[in-house]
XYZ file of C-alpha atoms in Angstrom:
731
model
C -12.442 97.018 140.301
C -12.135 98.219 136.683
C -15.638 97.100 135.708
C -17.207 98.787 138.750
C -15.329 101.988 137.953
C -16.571 101.900 134.365
C -20.125 101.447 135.558
C -19.777 104.365 137.975
C -18.355 106.583 135.212
C -21.205 105.523 132.950
C -23.721 106.468 135.644
C -22.069 109.847 136.152
C -22.040 110.451 132.430
C -25.741 109.645 132.273
C -26.453 112.202 135.001
C -24.326 114.795 133.225
C -26.195 114.072 130.036
C -29.509 114.701 131.730
C -28.216 118.099 132.861
C -26.773 118.969 129.466
C -28.747 121.043 127.007
C -28.474 121.158 123.235
C -26.411 124.345 123.564
C -23.765 122.767 125.799
C -21.703 121.624 122.841
C -19.383 124.150 121.156
C -19.679 124.886 117.463
C -18.482 122.079 115.131
C -15.325 123.918 114.048
C -14.448 124.509 117.722
C -14.850 120.798 118.449
C -12.231 119.994 115.869
C -9.961 122.808 117.058
C -10.017 121.503 120.605
C -9.214 117.947 119.519
C -6.317 119.040 117.338
C -5.031 121.439 120.004
C -4.816 118.470 122.367
C -2.887 116.434 119.788
C -5.640 113.814 119.610
C -6.605 111.907 116.501
C -10.171 111.115 115.572
C -9.392 107.425 116.086
C -8.284 108.070 119.660
C -11.457 109.991 120.493
C -13.615 107.405 118.752
C -11.981 104.575 120.703
C -12.454 106.374 124.011
C -16.141 107.003 123.287
C -16.761 103.563 121.712
C -17.917 104.995 118.401
C -16.645 104.814 114.831
C -14.143 107.369 113.549
C -16.679 108.477 110.936
C -19.006 109.419 113.799
C -16.399 111.829 115.199
C -16.012 113.303 111.709
C -19.768 113.888 111.482
C -19.829 115.557 114.906
C -16.975 117.871 113.926
C -18.729 118.767 110.673
C -22.041 119.414 112.404
C -23.821 116.797 110.317
C -24.977 114.863 113.394
C -25.046 115.488 117.139
C -23.977 113.026 119.863
C -26.771 111.311 121.737
C -26.904 109.852 125.256
C -24.853 108.407 126.773
C -22.053 109.503 124.424
C -23.063 113.141 124.488
C -22.118 113.821 128.114
C -18.788 112.071 127.753
C -18.033 114.079 124.618
C -18.951 117.342 126.386
C -16.729 116.362 129.274
C -13.823 115.791 126.938
C -14.325 119.102 125.146
C -14.677 121.032 128.400
C -11.415 119.565 129.654
C -9.665 120.476 126.431
C -11.165 123.988 126.480
C -9.653 124.602 129.906
C -6.210 123.641 128.639
C -6.467 125.241 125.196
C -8.672 128.351 125.295
C -9.803 129.738 121.926
C -7.727 132.725 120.788
C -10.052 133.679 117.927
C -13.738 133.967 117.151
C -15.739 130.821 117.728
C -17.198 129.299 114.604
C -14.553 130.591 112.201
C -12.657 128.051 110.154
C -9.185 127.237 111.525
C -6.426 129.470 110.212
C -2.992 128.530 108.940
C 0.313 130.084 109.854
C 1.470 129.779 106.274
C 0.060 132.833 104.486
C 0.646 133.419 100.827
C 3.469 135.800 100.027
C 2.361 139.376 100.583
C -0.842 138.427 102.377
C -1.886 137.860 105.941
C -3.421 134.711 107.417
C -6.682 133.644 105.876
C -9.434 131.215 106.654
C -8.961 127.519 105.965
C -11.923 125.483 104.786
C -13.432 122.952 107.160
C -13.150 119.346 105.976
C -16.584 119.539 104.379
C -15.308 121.903 101.698
C -14.707 119.842 98.532
C -11.079 120.923 98.289
C -9.827 117.420 99.070
C -11.560 115.594 96.281
C -10.636 112.342 94.614
C -6.906 111.894 94.032
C -7.509 111.765 90.296
C -7.610 115.568 90.400
C -4.337 117.527 90.417
C -2.708 117.931 93.815
C -2.811 121.297 95.528
C -0.409 120.878 98.439
C 1.773 123.875 98.083
C 3.438 126.898 99.573
C 4.857 130.350 99.037
C 8.549 129.790 99.652
C 10.848 127.066 100.946
C 11.853 129.186 103.898
C 8.293 129.337 105.236
C 7.490 127.360 108.365
C 4.296 125.406 107.678
C 1.721 125.237 110.427
C -0.379 122.180 111.273
C -3.093 121.948 108.668
C -6.249 119.982 108.165
C -5.777 116.359 109.158
C -5.084 114.443 105.966
C -5.344 111.023 107.576
C -5.602 109.435 111.002
C -2.570 110.140 113.131
C -1.394 106.905 114.783
C -0.917 106.681 118.503
C 2.614 106.403 119.827
C 2.105 102.753 120.722
C 1.311 101.833 117.112
C 4.145 103.777 115.490
C 6.930 101.768 113.898
C 10.185 101.836 115.799
C 12.846 103.862 113.961
C 16.232 102.270 113.664
C 19.517 102.734 111.886
C 20.578 100.746 108.820
C 21.841 97.209 109.500
C 25.590 96.745 109.568
C 25.693 95.041 106.175
C 24.257 98.191 104.550
C 25.841 100.848 106.725
C 28.826 101.407 104.467
C 26.730 101.838 101.325
C 24.275 104.119 103.081
C 26.595 106.170 105.297
C 26.138 109.358 103.284
C 22.409 109.363 103.848
C 22.717 109.831 107.597
C 23.598 113.515 107.168
C 20.709 115.591 105.818
C 21.542 118.013 103.047
C 19.164 120.674 104.340
C 17.818 121.487 107.795
C 14.498 119.678 108.310
C 11.361 121.835 108.409
C 9.387 122.373 111.582
C 8.166 119.024 112.870
C 4.583 118.067 112.107
C 3.632 115.031 114.216
C 1.509 113.645 111.394
C 4.556 113.533 109.119
C 7.257 112.906 111.698
C 9.232 110.605 109.390
C 9.369 112.897 106.393
C 7.709 113.010 102.979
C 8.762 109.602 101.648
C 10.411 106.247 102.206
C 12.394 103.879 99.984
C 11.309 100.290 100.620
C 13.930 97.579 100.261
C 13.435 93.840 99.863
C 14.026 93.011 103.549
C 11.219 95.281 104.749
C 13.463 98.229 105.603
C 11.832 101.560 104.775
C 14.552 104.211 104.412
C 13.373 107.733 105.183
C 15.125 111.093 105.063
C 17.813 111.938 107.620
C 19.043 108.342 107.765
C 15.926 107.032 109.526
C 14.917 103.411 108.870
C 11.504 101.913 109.674
C 10.549 98.245 109.820
C 7.741 97.557 107.363
C 6.058 94.181 107.914
C 3.841 94.404 104.817
C 4.266 91.736 102.148
C 1.237 92.685 100.037
C 0.198 95.988 98.518
C -3.036 96.374 100.522
C -1.045 95.790 103.701
C 1.615 98.260 102.551
C -1.013 100.935 101.898
C -2.587 100.368 105.313
C 0.814 100.480 107.030
C 1.761 103.691 105.230
C -1.437 105.476 106.212
C -1.743 104.197 109.769
C 1.803 103.810 111.059
C 4.512 105.199 108.780
C 3.879 108.910 109.530
C 4.906 109.891 106.017
C 3.760 112.909 104.040
C 4.274 116.646 103.938
C 2.092 119.520 105.146
C 0.489 121.800 102.641
C 2.498 124.848 101.750
C -0.441 127.022 100.764
C -3.334 127.659 103.083
C -5.899 126.761 100.421
C -4.115 123.587 99.352
C -3.946 120.115 100.815
C -1.228 117.994 102.343
C 1.124 116.015 100.127
C 0.369 112.305 100.034
C 3.086 109.959 101.298
C 5.441 108.541 98.687
C 6.782 104.989 98.917
C 9.554 104.133 96.458
C 9.722 100.429 95.601
C 13.132 98.954 94.793
C 13.527 95.915 92.531
C 13.887 93.620 95.542
C 10.825 95.091 97.230
C 8.842 94.761 94.008
C 9.631 91.055 93.928
C 8.616 90.679 97.576
C 5.285 92.383 96.847
C 4.531 90.181 93.853
C 5.353 92.615 91.045
C 7.137 91.551 87.852
C 10.668 92.812 87.189
C 9.444 94.649 84.092
C 6.141 95.573 82.487
C 5.033 93.439 79.584
C 2.775 96.225 78.328
C 5.499 98.538 77.011
C 3.009 100.829 75.275
C 0.492 101.362 78.078
C 3.103 100.951 80.848
C 0.719 99.386 83.321
C -0.176 96.047 84.875
C -3.161 94.256 83.318
C -6.358 94.554 85.306
C -6.398 90.817 85.994
C -2.954 90.813 87.629
C -3.107 89.375 91.180
C -1.756 92.586 92.735
C -4.466 94.694 91.071
C -7.204 92.204 91.950
C -5.995 92.053 95.549
C -6.163 95.846 95.839
C -9.654 96.015 94.387
C -10.891 93.295 96.743
C -9.586 95.384 99.630
C -11.740 98.323 98.392
C -8.770 100.368 97.157
C -8.840 102.186 93.840
C -6.375 103.189 91.128
C -6.374 106.406 89.138
C -7.022 106.381 85.391
C -3.359 105.774 84.596
C -3.643 102.386 86.322
C -0.867 100.463 88.017
C 2.207 101.749 86.189
C 5.579 103.203 87.209
C 3.825 105.879 89.335
C 0.615 104.266 90.689
C -1.609 106.115 93.136
C -3.762 103.992 95.410
C -6.649 105.630 97.235
C -10.129 105.502 98.647
C -12.569 108.350 97.999
C -12.199 111.173 100.500
C -14.656 111.105 103.373
C -15.231 114.090 105.596
C -12.354 115.936 103.991
C -9.847 113.201 104.947
C -7.659 111.807 102.186
C -6.572 108.181 102.081
C -4.044 108.092 99.286
C -0.511 106.759 98.814
C 1.788 107.518 95.883
C 4.197 104.803 94.758
C 7.227 104.852 92.475
C 8.313 101.500 91.007
C 12.045 101.776 90.285
C 12.501 98.661 88.090
C 9.780 99.999 85.795
C 11.660 103.233 85.063
C 9.911 105.583 87.474
C 13.043 107.762 87.646
C 13.886 108.845 84.096
C 17.655 108.866 83.559
C 17.355 112.094 81.534
C 16.192 113.890 84.666
C 17.534 111.814 87.550
C 20.708 110.328 86.096
C 21.533 106.976 87.684
C 19.629 107.681 90.888
C 17.675 104.445 90.620
C 20.966 102.568 91.074
C 21.773 104.276 94.378
C 21.536 102.430 97.709
C 18.099 102.900 99.303
C 19.279 105.277 102.017
C 21.151 107.456 99.527
C 18.145 107.481 97.201
C 15.956 108.557 100.134
C 18.356 111.444 100.730
C 18.218 112.497 97.071
C 14.443 112.263 96.696
C 13.923 113.784 100.142
C 16.000 116.802 99.167
C 13.879 117.306 96.047
C 10.649 116.777 97.995
C 11.656 119.291 100.656
C 12.841 121.937 98.221
C 10.415 121.474 95.333
C 7.524 119.038 95.812
C 7.032 115.396 96.749
C 7.460 113.545 93.431
C 4.228 112.323 91.862
C 5.493 111.319 88.441
C 7.984 112.600 85.929
C 9.772 115.870 86.617
C 7.486 117.469 84.023
C 4.467 116.349 86.034
C 6.107 117.663 89.210
C 6.815 121.029 87.580
C 3.176 121.373 86.599
C 1.869 120.093 89.924
C 3.986 122.709 91.662
C 2.107 125.459 89.824
C -1.209 124.113 91.079
C 0.225 123.507 94.531
C 1.361 127.100 94.878
C -1.829 128.538 93.361
C -4.676 126.159 94.332
C -7.719 126.636 92.089
C -10.229 126.764 94.957
C -10.567 128.191 98.447
C -13.184 128.224 101.182
C -15.836 130.924 100.887
C -18.852 131.538 103.074
C -22.240 131.007 101.502
C -24.176 134.156 102.404
C -27.486 132.332 102.137
C -26.694 129.441 104.473
C -23.674 130.731 106.396
C -21.788 127.519 105.650
C -18.379 127.215 104.024
C -18.274 126.053 100.412
C -15.622 125.736 97.745
C -15.094 128.765 95.519
C -12.520 129.981 92.977
C -9.204 131.222 94.329
C -8.386 134.706 92.953
C -5.184 134.831 90.953
C -5.227 131.099 90.186
C -6.195 129.102 87.116
C -9.586 127.948 88.302
C -11.178 126.176 85.345
C -10.255 124.870 81.883
C -10.341 127.590 79.231
C -10.067 127.079 75.478
C -7.190 128.951 73.834
C -7.550 131.573 71.144
C -7.362 130.019 67.621
C -3.788 131.195 66.887
C -2.578 129.845 70.257
C -3.948 126.317 69.857
C -1.967 123.415 68.369
C -3.129 122.129 65.015
C -5.136 119.175 66.340
C -7.139 121.262 68.822
C -10.892 121.428 68.075
C -10.819 125.231 67.640
C -8.231 124.813 64.867
C -9.625 121.622 63.353
C -12.959 123.355 62.852
C -11.282 126.135 60.803
C -8.731 124.379 58.604
C -8.357 121.045 56.809
C -6.301 118.430 58.636
C -3.050 118.839 56.684
C -3.222 122.615 56.331
C 0.062 124.357 57.202
C -0.829 127.482 59.120
C 1.057 130.640 58.186
C 2.496 133.184 60.679
C -0.676 135.266 60.406
C -2.705 132.196 61.417
C -0.639 130.650 64.207
C 1.348 131.923 67.179
C 4.942 130.655 66.999
C 6.656 131.626 70.240
C 9.500 129.126 70.590
C 13.100 129.175 71.826
C 15.975 130.184 69.545
C 17.590 127.798 67.058
C 19.747 130.145 64.956
C 23.224 130.378 63.483
C 24.751 132.515 60.748
C 27.652 132.415 58.275
C 30.965 133.822 59.491
C 31.954 137.166 58.042
C 35.256 137.715 56.226
C 36.376 139.969 59.051
C 35.708 137.236 61.632
C 37.673 134.716 59.604
C 40.621 137.130 59.443
C 40.655 137.992 63.173
C 42.667 134.932 64.163
C 40.099 133.544 66.586
C 41.192 130.290 68.170
C 38.004 129.074 69.821
C 34.271 129.114 69.876
C 33.002 129.473 73.451
C 29.460 128.726 74.567
C 27.782 130.434 77.494
C 24.516 129.179 78.962
C 21.925 131.228 80.867
C 21.112 129.683 84.248
C 17.446 128.735 84.644
C 16.581 131.007 81.720
C 12.921 130.017 81.503
C 12.412 130.128 85.257
C 13.980 133.603 85.297
C 11.559 134.670 82.558
C 8.657 133.619 84.800
C 9.676 136.129 87.463
C 7.114 138.969 87.617
C 5.615 137.810 84.317
C 2.053 139.027 83.806
C -0.039 136.198 82.325
C -3.707 135.664 81.616
C -5.778 133.702 84.116
C -9.102 133.902 82.306
C -10.589 133.518 78.825
C -9.418 135.505 75.803
C -11.441 138.319 74.286
C -11.148 139.068 70.564
C -10.534 142.720 69.669
C -10.260 144.277 66.192
C -7.793 147.123 65.500
C -6.771 147.411 69.159
C -4.279 149.819 70.665
C -1.359 147.804 72.022
C -1.260 147.633 75.805
C 1.833 145.989 77.334
C -0.139 145.351 80.533
C -2.628 143.082 78.770
C -1.340 139.523 78.216
C -2.550 137.915 75.039
C -1.772 137.396 71.362
C -1.431 140.223 68.841
C -1.431 140.170 65.040
C 1.253 142.733 64.154
C 3.536 143.472 61.207
C 7.094 143.818 62.545
C 8.854 143.142 59.240
C 9.817 146.804 58.855
C 12.098 146.768 61.909
C 15.719 146.880 60.696
C 18.245 145.081 62.934
C 21.905 144.121 62.599
C 22.075 140.884 60.554
C 24.824 139.614 62.863
C 22.142 139.256 65.542
C 19.112 136.960 65.355
C 15.746 138.614 65.002
C 13.986 138.658 68.382
C 10.657 137.948 66.672
C 11.161 134.460 65.210
C 12.610 131.242 66.669
C 14.868 130.782 63.635
C 16.147 134.325 64.042
C 15.042 135.311 60.542
C 13.365 138.608 59.797
C 9.538 138.494 59.684
C 8.068 138.777 56.200
C 4.682 140.249 57.128
C 1.977 140.228 59.790
C 2.363 137.508 62.399
C 0.985 136.588 65.807
C 3.098 137.474 68.846
C 2.697 137.282 72.606
C 2.512 140.509 74.574
C 6.099 140.196 75.849
C 7.448 140.030 72.283
C 5.431 143.009 71.058
C 6.485 144.967 74.136
C 10.128 144.346 73.196
C 9.437 145.644 69.687
C 8.133 148.843 71.267
C 11.296 148.962 73.371
C 13.326 148.796 70.140
C 11.427 151.805 68.796
C 9.133 150.022 66.356
C 5.747 151.605 65.576
C 3.184 148.982 66.578
C -0.294 148.953 65.060
C -2.030 145.615 65.818
C -4.524 144.354 63.260
C -6.393 142.250 65.793
C -5.743 140.621 69.149
C -6.938 138.106 71.697
C -6.400 139.728 75.083
C -7.057 138.553 78.631
C -8.535 141.070 81.016
C -8.089 138.664 83.933
C -4.367 138.453 84.563
C -1.647 138.465 87.194
C 1.793 137.178 88.182
C 0.576 133.577 88.386
C 4.082 132.067 88.169
C 5.810 134.243 90.774
C 5.588 131.751 93.646
C 6.562 128.932 91.256
C 9.673 130.822 90.214
C 10.599 131.689 93.783
C 10.391 128.104 94.999
C 12.361 126.696 92.085
C 14.939 129.464 92.335
C 15.493 128.791 96.008
C 15.683 125.045 95.380
C 18.237 125.604 92.629
C 20.361 127.999 94.689
C 20.332 125.728 97.762
C 21.358 122.725 95.677
C 24.118 124.665 93.937
C 25.392 125.725 97.367
C 25.518 122.041 98.357
C 27.651 121.518 95.255
C 30.080 124.260 96.239
C 28.778 127.084 94.028
C 27.452 130.154 95.810
C 26.353 133.654 94.849
C 28.962 136.401 94.825
C 31.957 134.223 93.959
C 34.731 135.910 91.931
C 34.558 134.956 88.246
C 37.640 132.732 88.258
C 36.541 130.894 91.411
C 33.052 130.485 89.976
C 34.395 128.889 86.789
C 36.554 126.465 88.789
C 33.664 125.543 91.079
C 31.343 124.984 88.094
C 33.897 122.725 86.407
C 33.821 120.281 89.327
C 30.401 120.787 90.939
C 28.771 117.655 89.493
C 31.568 115.460 90.854
C 31.359 116.863 94.386
C 28.131 115.050 95.272
C 26.511 112.879 92.559
C 23.303 112.666 94.596
C 22.845 116.419 94.759
C 23.884 116.665 91.109
C 20.879 114.433 90.370
C 18.665 116.767 92.414
C 19.989 119.715 90.409
C 19.202 117.948 87.139
C 15.693 117.148 88.372
C 15.078 120.780 89.343
C 16.114 121.993 85.884
C 13.960 119.345 84.230
C 11.007 120.377 86.394
C 11.258 123.906 85.014
C 11.359 122.979 81.344
C 9.025 120.015 81.674
C 6.456 122.003 83.624
C 6.466 124.718 80.977
C 6.074 122.088 78.267
C 3.064 120.614 80.061
C 1.260 123.936 79.664
C 0.799 122.981 76.002
C 0.716 119.188 76.253
C -0.230 117.682 72.904
C -2.553 114.761 72.223
C -0.914 111.385 72.822
C -1.591 107.779 71.899
C -2.325 105.955 68.672
C -6.018 105.940 69.512
C -6.346 109.718 69.279
C -8.640 111.073 66.562
C -7.768 114.412 64.969
C -10.014 117.241 66.128
C -11.173 115.554 69.330
C -10.433 116.817 72.805
C -7.779 115.012 74.848
C -7.495 114.661 78.654
C -4.923 117.434 79.174
C -7.439 120.011 77.903
C -9.556 119.459 80.999
C -6.837 120.822 83.281
C -7.031 124.478 84.320
C -3.249 124.501 83.833
C -3.473 123.604 80.145
C -2.586 127.142 79.090
C -0.597 127.477 75.838
C -0.802 131.267 76.027
C 1.165 131.223 79.313
C 3.834 129.059 77.701
C 4.008 131.423 74.719
C 4.244 134.475 76.966
C 7.036 132.916 78.990
C 9.095 131.668 76.030
C 8.682 135.001 74.267
C 10.050 136.780 77.314
C 12.979 134.346 77.638
C 13.874 134.848 73.975
C 13.682 138.639 74.136
C 15.681 138.640 77.397
C 18.371 136.717 75.526
C 18.282 139.175 72.615
C 18.517 142.180 74.938
C 21.775 140.875 76.440
C 23.203 139.958 73.031
C 22.343 143.433 71.764
C 24.218 144.920 74.702
C 27.341 142.897 73.856
C 26.939 143.889 70.206
C 27.194 147.531 71.255
C 30.736 146.627 72.398
C 31.490 144.911 69.065
C 30.920 141.312 70.242
C 28.420 139.300 68.159
C 27.198 135.698 68.542
C 27.546 133.175 65.734
C 24.933 130.727 67.051
C 22.139 130.525 69.611
C 20.220 127.462 70.768
C 17.540 128.097 73.372
C 19.506 129.623 76.278
C 23.033 128.930 74.942
C 24.976 131.434 72.815
C 28.281 130.756 71.017
C 30.870 133.528 70.564
C 34.235 133.526 68.809
C 37.137 134.066 71.186
C 40.906 134.376 71.318
C 40.884 132.226 74.441
C 39.214 129.100 75.755
C 36.911 130.629 78.354
C 34.142 133.224 78.790
C 36.499 135.741 80.417
C 38.420 135.905 77.132
C 35.555 137.494 75.181
C 32.968 138.931 77.598
C 33.445 142.732 77.482
C 34.134 144.694 80.648
C 34.041 148.341 81.640
C 37.122 150.492 82.153
C 36.870 149.626 85.845
C 37.125 145.925 85.022
C 33.493 145.161 85.854
C 31.079 143.177 83.642
C 29.337 145.257 80.975
C 26.035 146.471 82.494
C 23.029 144.819 80.869
C 25.107 142.097 79.215
C 25.874 138.517 80.108
C 27.399 138.155 83.553
C 29.033 135.092 85.088
C 27.356 133.818 88.230
C 25.114 131.167 89.716
C 21.849 133.119 90.018
C 19.033 132.576 87.498
C 19.565 134.854 84.510
C 23.339 134.898 84.914
C 25.551 132.666 82.754
C 28.005 129.823 83.094
C 30.552 128.291 80.739
C 28.752 125.804 78.510
C 31.686 124.467 76.490
C 34.560 125.293 74.161
C 35.583 124.007 70.699
C 38.335 125.197 68.403
C 37.601 127.766 65.719
C 37.941 125.343 62.793
C 35.353 123.055 64.365
C 32.888 125.954 64.661
C 33.547 127.048 61.075
C 33.102 123.489 59.806
C 29.787 123.018 61.651
C 28.435 126.241 60.162
C 29.836 126.171 56.630
C 30.137 122.451 55.871
C 27.706 120.575 58.129
C 25.025 123.261 58.281
C 24.492 122.340 61.930
C 23.972 124.752 64.788
C 27.287 124.640 66.722
C 25.518 125.608 69.930
C 23.935 122.157 69.909
C 27.291 120.416 70.284
C 29.553 123.058 71.843
C 29.429 121.088 75.091
C 30.694 117.966 73.360
C 27.254 116.323 73.313
C 23.764 117.049 72.051
C 22.577 119.902 74.275
C 18.912 119.223 73.510
C 19.213 115.564 74.506
C 21.063 116.543 77.666
C 18.236 118.817 78.745
C 20.236 122.026 78.331
């Protein structure tokens, strides 16, 4: 009889408990290792032992010890698991990850007690070294459901099959399966309860309220993504809410609060969530709400939502993706999540979050006094907020407001002005007499991402130095007079965004001053703010975005190594080949520029008072000096290539950011880009190709149009060479 058997087992367990000593249990970290090695969740163990899940967490952290009669049963379980899964490493060490950072071996992972998985209001740190890495199972982010409670996957219903047929074929091979996230990083919820995941999978979601939807997502949906960096944390699941699903869940079709972009606190949905003990982050219930409970025992309970009818997907970055069928939208967002990061907000937010994800600010370190694992700074990362040097700060920053009156216009010797090019020049008489027929624009692929590659940036506070000797290995800001450097007036100056020659001492980032040295200028800094803590902080960020960009371009029919004529043909039609992947490409580009912009995020809101701190300053990633260093390098990279073409007698007439306009006798780049006697591209100049740093055809206009824009309209022709406003289009 079942009851008799239970009683007999209970009696045996009691006898075993009497024979057990306090040393019979393995170390806490080994207890967790054995459970995870057996593929068991804490809920499953808790149910078998008739205890709460939190009790299992405490046992695995070593906070409490099991008592009779549970102790013997727990020992019995662990002994059985130990026979099947013997320990391959030293007992008591924190579990290791098979996803080491680039250039490093495996390292220790903090036990759940380490405060690395804090409240979701802090920036996410789920990250990784490169998209080709195979992530290993990491710290359990939430309870893994048993197979009996998992939703049954199905295919789209017949009425939607035609609209969603493209989503059944994944764009990229799926990563190694993690049972906790078996259904991918996200789902798009439709009005009939269908949750469309990546790879054409559809789940049945019974939830009709937000608390129920959160519970279903965390307990049954198996959504999320494993951390990509061993010191980070897993990506929270993303549920995208369509207009029909929003109506089903009780949300309005649009937000009445157009300024704050959030539901009022007395809205029934918000009140229902709060009654269920769920919380919202400081940004409230807006287009990208995050719903969570405070982490307990290192386990996160957090779900990210995107509300489509409220404009969660900005058309400037995602095109018309919000109008796609749910399955197709899941394919598009899943591709971005797999290649870049699971979306958590705008592409600018994602670009910044990716930096933190790839370089988490903290890691587990052993406390020598107690022997326990605690949270400590992660070398090479931005670990804490640091105030900028006075010339690096925007005008409303407290360090500037304390020095100058509110409406004071800072001069070049008071403020660092490292911005992208916006320059054009009058046409010469010789150019007007050459019989040019066109103006052709070429655009540098991923110019700012390419500038981040191997860029040495500061990761600590600035130190003020008077009359320093310039050191190109020290990132920082330098007050230098470069006005004496004489350059060809047909080229923009590499030292100012407007391309005009400096008139006296001015502040420059290290990369700009280093280029002046390269040009042969004598450099004698007057003063400087240098950072002795530095490194290639953005390397992993660049690598991941580069790989995402190249993989997406390959999906659109453009690959590395194509002959120039084939490349130009492929580029002319690539956006029409697959509109969904074209949206992913746009989002990747926006993530680069938006993420860089977030490094110097200004104060926002009508309630801001001049001279006060604003929330962005409390982020370790609020680093205007990194932005300045990167933009300075991108601008000087551009000038170096233009100078190389100038050595062959080819000069630009306009430059806007990463687009340069040249006069040509033909309608394409091949008609003016110089080549060697062997017919190869001029070494060191602009070269056609898909890789970051290479160029593509931006647009062509006739010569008279270019001349009119310059001479009559006084407008930079590079802005409209594509036929539209390049700045508005995100170029």
